[in-house]
Backbone as CSV, one residue per row, in Angstrom:
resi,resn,N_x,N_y,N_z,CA_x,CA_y,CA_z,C_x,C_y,C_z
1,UNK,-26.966,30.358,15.755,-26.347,30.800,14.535,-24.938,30.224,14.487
2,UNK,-24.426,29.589,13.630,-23.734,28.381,13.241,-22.523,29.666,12.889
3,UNK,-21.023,30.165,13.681,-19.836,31.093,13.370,-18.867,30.354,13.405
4,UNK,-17.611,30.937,12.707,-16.291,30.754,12.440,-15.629,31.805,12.662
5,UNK,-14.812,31.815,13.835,-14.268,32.913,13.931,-12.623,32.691,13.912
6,UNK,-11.932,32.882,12.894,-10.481,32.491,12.743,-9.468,34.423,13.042
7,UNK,-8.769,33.771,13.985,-7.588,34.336,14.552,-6.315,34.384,14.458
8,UNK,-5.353,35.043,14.591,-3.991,34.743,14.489,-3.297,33.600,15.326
9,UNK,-3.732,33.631,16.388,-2.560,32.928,17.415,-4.017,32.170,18.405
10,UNK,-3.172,31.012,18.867,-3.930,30.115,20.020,-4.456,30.684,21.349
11,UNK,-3.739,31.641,21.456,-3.824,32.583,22.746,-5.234,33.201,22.567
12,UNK,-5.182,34.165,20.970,-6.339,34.724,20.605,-7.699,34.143,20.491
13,UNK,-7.460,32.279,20.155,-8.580,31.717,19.877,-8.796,31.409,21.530
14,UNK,-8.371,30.979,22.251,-9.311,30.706,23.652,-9.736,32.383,24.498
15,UNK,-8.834,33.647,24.167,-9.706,34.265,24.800,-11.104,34.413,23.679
16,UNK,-10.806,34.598,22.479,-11.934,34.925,21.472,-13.165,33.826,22.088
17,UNK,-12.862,32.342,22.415,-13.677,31.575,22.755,-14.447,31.860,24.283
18,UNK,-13.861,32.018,24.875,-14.580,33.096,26.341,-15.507,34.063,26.127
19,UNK,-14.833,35.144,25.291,-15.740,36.114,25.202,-16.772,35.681,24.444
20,UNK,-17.034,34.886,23.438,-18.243,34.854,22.732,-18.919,33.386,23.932
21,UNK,-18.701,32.931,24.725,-19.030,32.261,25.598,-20.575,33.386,26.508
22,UNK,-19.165,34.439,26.864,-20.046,35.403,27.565,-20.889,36.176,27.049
23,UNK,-20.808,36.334,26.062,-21.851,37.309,24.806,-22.796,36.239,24.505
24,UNK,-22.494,34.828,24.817,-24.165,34.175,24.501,-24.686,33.242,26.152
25,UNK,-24.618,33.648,27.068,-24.974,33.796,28.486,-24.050,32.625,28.854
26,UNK,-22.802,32.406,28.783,-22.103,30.971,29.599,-22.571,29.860,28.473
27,UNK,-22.746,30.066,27.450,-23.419,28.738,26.557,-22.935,28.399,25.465
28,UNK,-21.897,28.238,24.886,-21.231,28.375,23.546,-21.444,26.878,22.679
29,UNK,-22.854,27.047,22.315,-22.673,26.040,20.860,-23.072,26.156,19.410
30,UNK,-22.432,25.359,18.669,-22.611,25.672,17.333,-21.171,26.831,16.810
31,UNK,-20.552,27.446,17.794,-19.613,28.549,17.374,-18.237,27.833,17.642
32,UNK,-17.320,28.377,16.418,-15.992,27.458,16.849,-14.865,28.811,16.239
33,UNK,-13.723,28.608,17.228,-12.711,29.562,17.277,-11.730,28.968,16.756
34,UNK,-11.027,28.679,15.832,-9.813,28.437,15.582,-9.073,29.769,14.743
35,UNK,-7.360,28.980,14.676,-6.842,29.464,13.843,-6.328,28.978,12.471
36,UNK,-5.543,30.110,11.258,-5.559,29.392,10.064,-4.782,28.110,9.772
37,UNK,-4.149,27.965,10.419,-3.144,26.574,10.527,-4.349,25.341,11.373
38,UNK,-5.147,25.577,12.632,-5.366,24.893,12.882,-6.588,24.198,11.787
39,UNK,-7.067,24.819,10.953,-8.237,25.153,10.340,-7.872,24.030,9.183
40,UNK,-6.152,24.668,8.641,-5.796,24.227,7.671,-5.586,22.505,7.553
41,UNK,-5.392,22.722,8.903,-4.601,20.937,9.536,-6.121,20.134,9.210
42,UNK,-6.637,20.628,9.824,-8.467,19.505,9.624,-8.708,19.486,8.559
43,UNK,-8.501,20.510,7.434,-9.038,20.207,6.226,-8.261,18.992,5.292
44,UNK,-6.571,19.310,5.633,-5.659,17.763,4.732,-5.890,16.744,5.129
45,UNK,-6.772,16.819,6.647,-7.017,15.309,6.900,-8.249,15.150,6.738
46,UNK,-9.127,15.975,5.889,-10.125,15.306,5.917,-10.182,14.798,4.325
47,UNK,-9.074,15.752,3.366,-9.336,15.466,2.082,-7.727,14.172,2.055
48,UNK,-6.986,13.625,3.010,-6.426,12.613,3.184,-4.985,12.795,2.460
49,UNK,-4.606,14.163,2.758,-3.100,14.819,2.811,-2.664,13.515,3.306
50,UNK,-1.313,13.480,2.639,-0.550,11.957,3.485,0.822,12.737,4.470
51,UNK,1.082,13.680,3.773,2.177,14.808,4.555,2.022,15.275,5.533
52,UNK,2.944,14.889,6.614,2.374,15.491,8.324,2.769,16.949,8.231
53,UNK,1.771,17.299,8.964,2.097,18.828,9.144,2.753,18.721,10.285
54,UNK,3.874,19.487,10.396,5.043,19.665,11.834,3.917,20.308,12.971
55,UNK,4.137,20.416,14.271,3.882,20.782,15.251,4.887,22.262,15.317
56,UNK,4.901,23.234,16.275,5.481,24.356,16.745,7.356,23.844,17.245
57,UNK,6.967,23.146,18.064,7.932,22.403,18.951,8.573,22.013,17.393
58,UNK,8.718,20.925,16.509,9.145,20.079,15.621,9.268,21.206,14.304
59,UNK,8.619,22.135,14.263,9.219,23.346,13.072,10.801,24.503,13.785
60,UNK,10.647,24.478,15.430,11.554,24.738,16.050,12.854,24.087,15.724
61,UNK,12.665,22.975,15.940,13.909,21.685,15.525,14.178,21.781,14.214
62,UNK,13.069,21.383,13.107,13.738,21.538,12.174,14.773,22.314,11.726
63,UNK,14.009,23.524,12.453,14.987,25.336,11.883,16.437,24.915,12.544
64,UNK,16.210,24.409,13.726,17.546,24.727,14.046,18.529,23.162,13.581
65,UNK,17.445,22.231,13.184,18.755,21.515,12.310,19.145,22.003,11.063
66,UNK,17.992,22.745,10.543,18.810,23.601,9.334,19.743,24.662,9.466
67,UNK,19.670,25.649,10.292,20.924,26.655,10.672,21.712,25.510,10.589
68,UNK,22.066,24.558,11.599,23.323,24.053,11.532,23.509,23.834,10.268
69,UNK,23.304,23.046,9.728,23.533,22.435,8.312,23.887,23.699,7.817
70,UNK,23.433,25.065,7.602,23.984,26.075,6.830,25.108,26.248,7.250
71,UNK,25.268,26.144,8.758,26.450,26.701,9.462,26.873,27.956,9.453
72,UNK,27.881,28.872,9.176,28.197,30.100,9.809,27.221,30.598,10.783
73,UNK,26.778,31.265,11.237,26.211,32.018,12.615,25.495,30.888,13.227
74,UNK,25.164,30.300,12.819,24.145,28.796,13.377,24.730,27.452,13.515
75,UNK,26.228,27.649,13.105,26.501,26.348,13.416,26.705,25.938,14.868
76,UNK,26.616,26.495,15.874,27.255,26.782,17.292,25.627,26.985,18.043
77,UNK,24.686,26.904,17.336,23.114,27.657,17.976,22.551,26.238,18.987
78,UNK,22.338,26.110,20.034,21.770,25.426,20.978,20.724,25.046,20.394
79,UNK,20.006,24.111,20.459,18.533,23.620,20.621,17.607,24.399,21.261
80,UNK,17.767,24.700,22.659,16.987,24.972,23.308,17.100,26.644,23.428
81,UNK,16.436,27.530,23.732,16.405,28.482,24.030,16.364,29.780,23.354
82,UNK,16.201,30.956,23.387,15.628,32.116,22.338,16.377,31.976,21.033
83,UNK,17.550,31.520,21.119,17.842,31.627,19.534,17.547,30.904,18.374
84,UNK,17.359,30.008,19.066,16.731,28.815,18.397,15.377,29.307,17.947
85,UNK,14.672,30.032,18.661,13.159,30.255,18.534,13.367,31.209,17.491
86,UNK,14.232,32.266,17.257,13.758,33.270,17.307,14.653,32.997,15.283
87,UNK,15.534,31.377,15.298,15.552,31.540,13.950,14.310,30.864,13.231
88,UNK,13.605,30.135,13.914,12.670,29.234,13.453,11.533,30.289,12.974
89,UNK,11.526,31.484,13.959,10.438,32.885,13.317,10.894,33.233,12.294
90,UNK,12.444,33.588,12.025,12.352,34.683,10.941,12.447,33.338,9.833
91,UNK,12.905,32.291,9.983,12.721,31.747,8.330,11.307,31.077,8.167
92,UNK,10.259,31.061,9.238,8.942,31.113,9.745,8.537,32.584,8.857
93,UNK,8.548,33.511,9.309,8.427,34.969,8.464,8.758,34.706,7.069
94,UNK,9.645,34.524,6.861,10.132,34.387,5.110,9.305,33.718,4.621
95,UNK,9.166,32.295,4.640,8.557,31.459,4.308,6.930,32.324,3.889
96,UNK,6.316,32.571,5.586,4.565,32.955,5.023,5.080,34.205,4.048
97,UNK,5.765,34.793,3.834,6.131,35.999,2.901,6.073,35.279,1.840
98,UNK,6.888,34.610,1.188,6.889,33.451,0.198,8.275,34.075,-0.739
99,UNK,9.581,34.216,0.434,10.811,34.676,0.090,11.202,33.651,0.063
100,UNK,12.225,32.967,-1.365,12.691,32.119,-1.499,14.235,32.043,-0.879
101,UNK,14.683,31.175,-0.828,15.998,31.344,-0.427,17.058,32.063,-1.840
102,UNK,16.248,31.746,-2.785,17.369,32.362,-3.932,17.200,33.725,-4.040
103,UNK,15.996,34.032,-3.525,15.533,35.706,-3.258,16.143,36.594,-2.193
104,UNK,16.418,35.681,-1.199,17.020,36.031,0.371,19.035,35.840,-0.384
105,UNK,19.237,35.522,-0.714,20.799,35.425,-1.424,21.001,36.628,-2.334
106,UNK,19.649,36.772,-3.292,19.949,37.755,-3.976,19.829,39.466,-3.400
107,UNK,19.093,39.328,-2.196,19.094,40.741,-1.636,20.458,40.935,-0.669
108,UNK,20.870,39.397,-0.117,21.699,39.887,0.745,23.175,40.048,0.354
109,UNK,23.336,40.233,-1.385,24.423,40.219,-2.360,23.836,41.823,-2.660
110,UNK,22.934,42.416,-2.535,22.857,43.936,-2.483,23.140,44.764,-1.491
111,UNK,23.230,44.047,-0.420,23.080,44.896,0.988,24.967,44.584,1.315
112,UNK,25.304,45.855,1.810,26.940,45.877,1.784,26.972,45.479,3.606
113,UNK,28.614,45.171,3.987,28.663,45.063,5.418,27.757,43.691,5.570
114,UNK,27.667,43.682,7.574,27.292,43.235,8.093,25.602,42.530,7.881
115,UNK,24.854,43.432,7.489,23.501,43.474,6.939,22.965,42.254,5.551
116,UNK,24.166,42.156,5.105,24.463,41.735,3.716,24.655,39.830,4.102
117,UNK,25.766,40.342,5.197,26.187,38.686,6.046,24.986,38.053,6.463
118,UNK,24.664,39.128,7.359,23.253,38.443,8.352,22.325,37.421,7.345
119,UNK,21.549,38.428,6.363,20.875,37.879,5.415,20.786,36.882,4.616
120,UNK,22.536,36.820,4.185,23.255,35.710,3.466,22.934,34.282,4.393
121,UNK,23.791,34.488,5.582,23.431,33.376,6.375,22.289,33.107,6.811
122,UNK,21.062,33.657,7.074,19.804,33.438,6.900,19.130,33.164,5.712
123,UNK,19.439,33.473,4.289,19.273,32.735,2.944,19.827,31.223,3.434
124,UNK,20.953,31.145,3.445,21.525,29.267,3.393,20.714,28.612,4.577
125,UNK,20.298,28.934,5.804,19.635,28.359,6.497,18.215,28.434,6.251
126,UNK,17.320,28.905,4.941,16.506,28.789,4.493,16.344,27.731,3.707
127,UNK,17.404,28.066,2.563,17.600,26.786,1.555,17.968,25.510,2.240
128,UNK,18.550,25.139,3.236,18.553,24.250,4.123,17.386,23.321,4.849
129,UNK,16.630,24.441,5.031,14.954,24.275,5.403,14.295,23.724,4.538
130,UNK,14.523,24.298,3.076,13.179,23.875,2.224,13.666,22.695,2.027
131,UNK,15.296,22.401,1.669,15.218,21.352,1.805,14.677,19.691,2.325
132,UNK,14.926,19.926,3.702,14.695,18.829,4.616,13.132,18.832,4.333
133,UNK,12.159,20.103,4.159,11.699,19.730,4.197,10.377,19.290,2.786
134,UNK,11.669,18.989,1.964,11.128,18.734,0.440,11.613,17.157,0.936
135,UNK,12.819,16.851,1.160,13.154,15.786,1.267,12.549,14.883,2.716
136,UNK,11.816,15.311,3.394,11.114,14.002,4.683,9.572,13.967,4.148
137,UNK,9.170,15.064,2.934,8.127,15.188,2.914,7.073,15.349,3.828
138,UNK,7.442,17.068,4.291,6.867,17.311,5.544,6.079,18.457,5.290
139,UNK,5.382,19.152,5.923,4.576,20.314,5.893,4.519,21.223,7.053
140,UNK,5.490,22.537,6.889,5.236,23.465,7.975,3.902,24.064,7.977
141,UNK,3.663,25.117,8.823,2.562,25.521,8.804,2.446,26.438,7.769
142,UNK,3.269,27.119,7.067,2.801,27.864,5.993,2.844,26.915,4.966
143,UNK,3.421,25.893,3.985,2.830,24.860,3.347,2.053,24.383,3.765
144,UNK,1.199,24.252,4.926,-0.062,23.301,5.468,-0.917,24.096,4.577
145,UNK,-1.029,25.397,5.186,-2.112,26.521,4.906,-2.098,26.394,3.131
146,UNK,-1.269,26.791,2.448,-0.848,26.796,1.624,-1.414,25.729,0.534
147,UNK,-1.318,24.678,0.945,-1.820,23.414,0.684,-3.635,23.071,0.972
148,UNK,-3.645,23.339,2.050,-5.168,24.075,2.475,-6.264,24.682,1.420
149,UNK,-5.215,25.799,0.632,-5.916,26.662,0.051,-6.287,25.944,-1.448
150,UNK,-5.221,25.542,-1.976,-4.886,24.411,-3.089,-6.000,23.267,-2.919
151,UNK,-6.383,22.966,-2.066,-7.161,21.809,-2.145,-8.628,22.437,-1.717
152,UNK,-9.081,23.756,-1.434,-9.693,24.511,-1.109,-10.389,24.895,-2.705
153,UNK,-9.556,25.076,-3.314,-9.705,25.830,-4.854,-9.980,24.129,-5.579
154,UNK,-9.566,23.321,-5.535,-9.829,22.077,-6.497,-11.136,21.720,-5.951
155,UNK,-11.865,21.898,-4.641,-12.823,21.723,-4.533,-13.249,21.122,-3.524
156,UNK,-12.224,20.812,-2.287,-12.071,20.069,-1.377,-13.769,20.752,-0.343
157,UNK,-14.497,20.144,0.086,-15.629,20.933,1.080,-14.726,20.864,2.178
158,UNK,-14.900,22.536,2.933,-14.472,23.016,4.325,-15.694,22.878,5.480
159,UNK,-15.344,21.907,5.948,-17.018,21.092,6.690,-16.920,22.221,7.377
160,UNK,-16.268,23.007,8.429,-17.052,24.446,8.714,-18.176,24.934,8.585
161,UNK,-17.347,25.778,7.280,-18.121,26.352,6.717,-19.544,25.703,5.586
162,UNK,-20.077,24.516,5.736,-20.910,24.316,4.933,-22.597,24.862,5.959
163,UNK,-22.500,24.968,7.116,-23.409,25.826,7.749,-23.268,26.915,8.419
164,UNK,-22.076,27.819,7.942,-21.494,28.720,8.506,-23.127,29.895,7.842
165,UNK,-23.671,30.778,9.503,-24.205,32.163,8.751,-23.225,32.748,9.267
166,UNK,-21.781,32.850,9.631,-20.997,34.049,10.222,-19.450,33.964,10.391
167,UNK,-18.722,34.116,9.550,-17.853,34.110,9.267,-16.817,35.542,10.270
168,UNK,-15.885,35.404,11.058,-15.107,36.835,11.896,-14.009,36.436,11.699
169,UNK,-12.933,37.863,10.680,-11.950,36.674,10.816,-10.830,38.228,11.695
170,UNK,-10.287,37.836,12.583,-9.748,38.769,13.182,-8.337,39.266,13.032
């Protein structure tokens, strides 16, 4: 029986791929585990997206060449190490939310104090983001997906699913 079982995270798809390993005696074929990004990535190249989709590592970088470029709290942010990661999540978060940067400016012009700053400077290092990446003509993973779906709806076939009986999406 021909499954698709799509997951959140890479971690989730190789244990998900074990266990249904062991639920069909050590034998796993015909069944495939991915996730929605990875899912998304096979489909622009099969309908011949010309826009690279970034890697984890290279959406990391980007973020943090965009903080800088916003500068205040990020102009001083290392490359390497949790902060870096941890801005590439939240404008990673915004983004799959589908908070614009003019949306992230306009809440953080409601919020008084410190709260108000944070936000602000996380708005400009957004708008910074979409930038670069309007201008290299690039595709994070939430525009991949995004794009995915768009070419999903015009009619693109998801070779998957054209013998899928079992769809799990976790």
């Amino acid at each position: 029986m021909p499954a698709l079982v799509l997951v959140p995270s890479p971690l989730q798809a190789s244990r998900a791929s074990r266990r249904l390993c062991d639920a069909q005696g050590g034998v796993l074929f015909g069944a495939q585990v991915t996730t929605l990004p990875a899912l998304a990535a096979g489909l622009l190249a099969g309908v011949g997206e010309a826009r690279p989709v970034l890697t984890p590592l290279a959406e990391v970088l980007l973020a943090h060449a965009a903080g800088q470029e916003a500068g205040g709290p990020f102009a001083a942010l290392p490359p390497s190490g949790g902060l870096a990661g941890a801005l590439a999540a939240a404008l990673a978060e915004l983004r799959r939310g589908e908070v614009t940067a003019r949306a992230a400016r306009q809440a953080a012009a409601a919020l008084p104090g410190a709260p108000g700053s944070r936000l602000g400077a996380l708005a400009a290092a957004l708008d910074a983001l979409e930038g670069r990446l309007e201008a290299g003509g690039l595709l994070d993973g939430t525009a991949a997906v995004r794009a995915a779906a768009e070419a999903v709806r015009r009619g693109a076939p998801l070779g998957e699913a054209v013998t899928l009986d079992l769809l799990v999406v976790d």
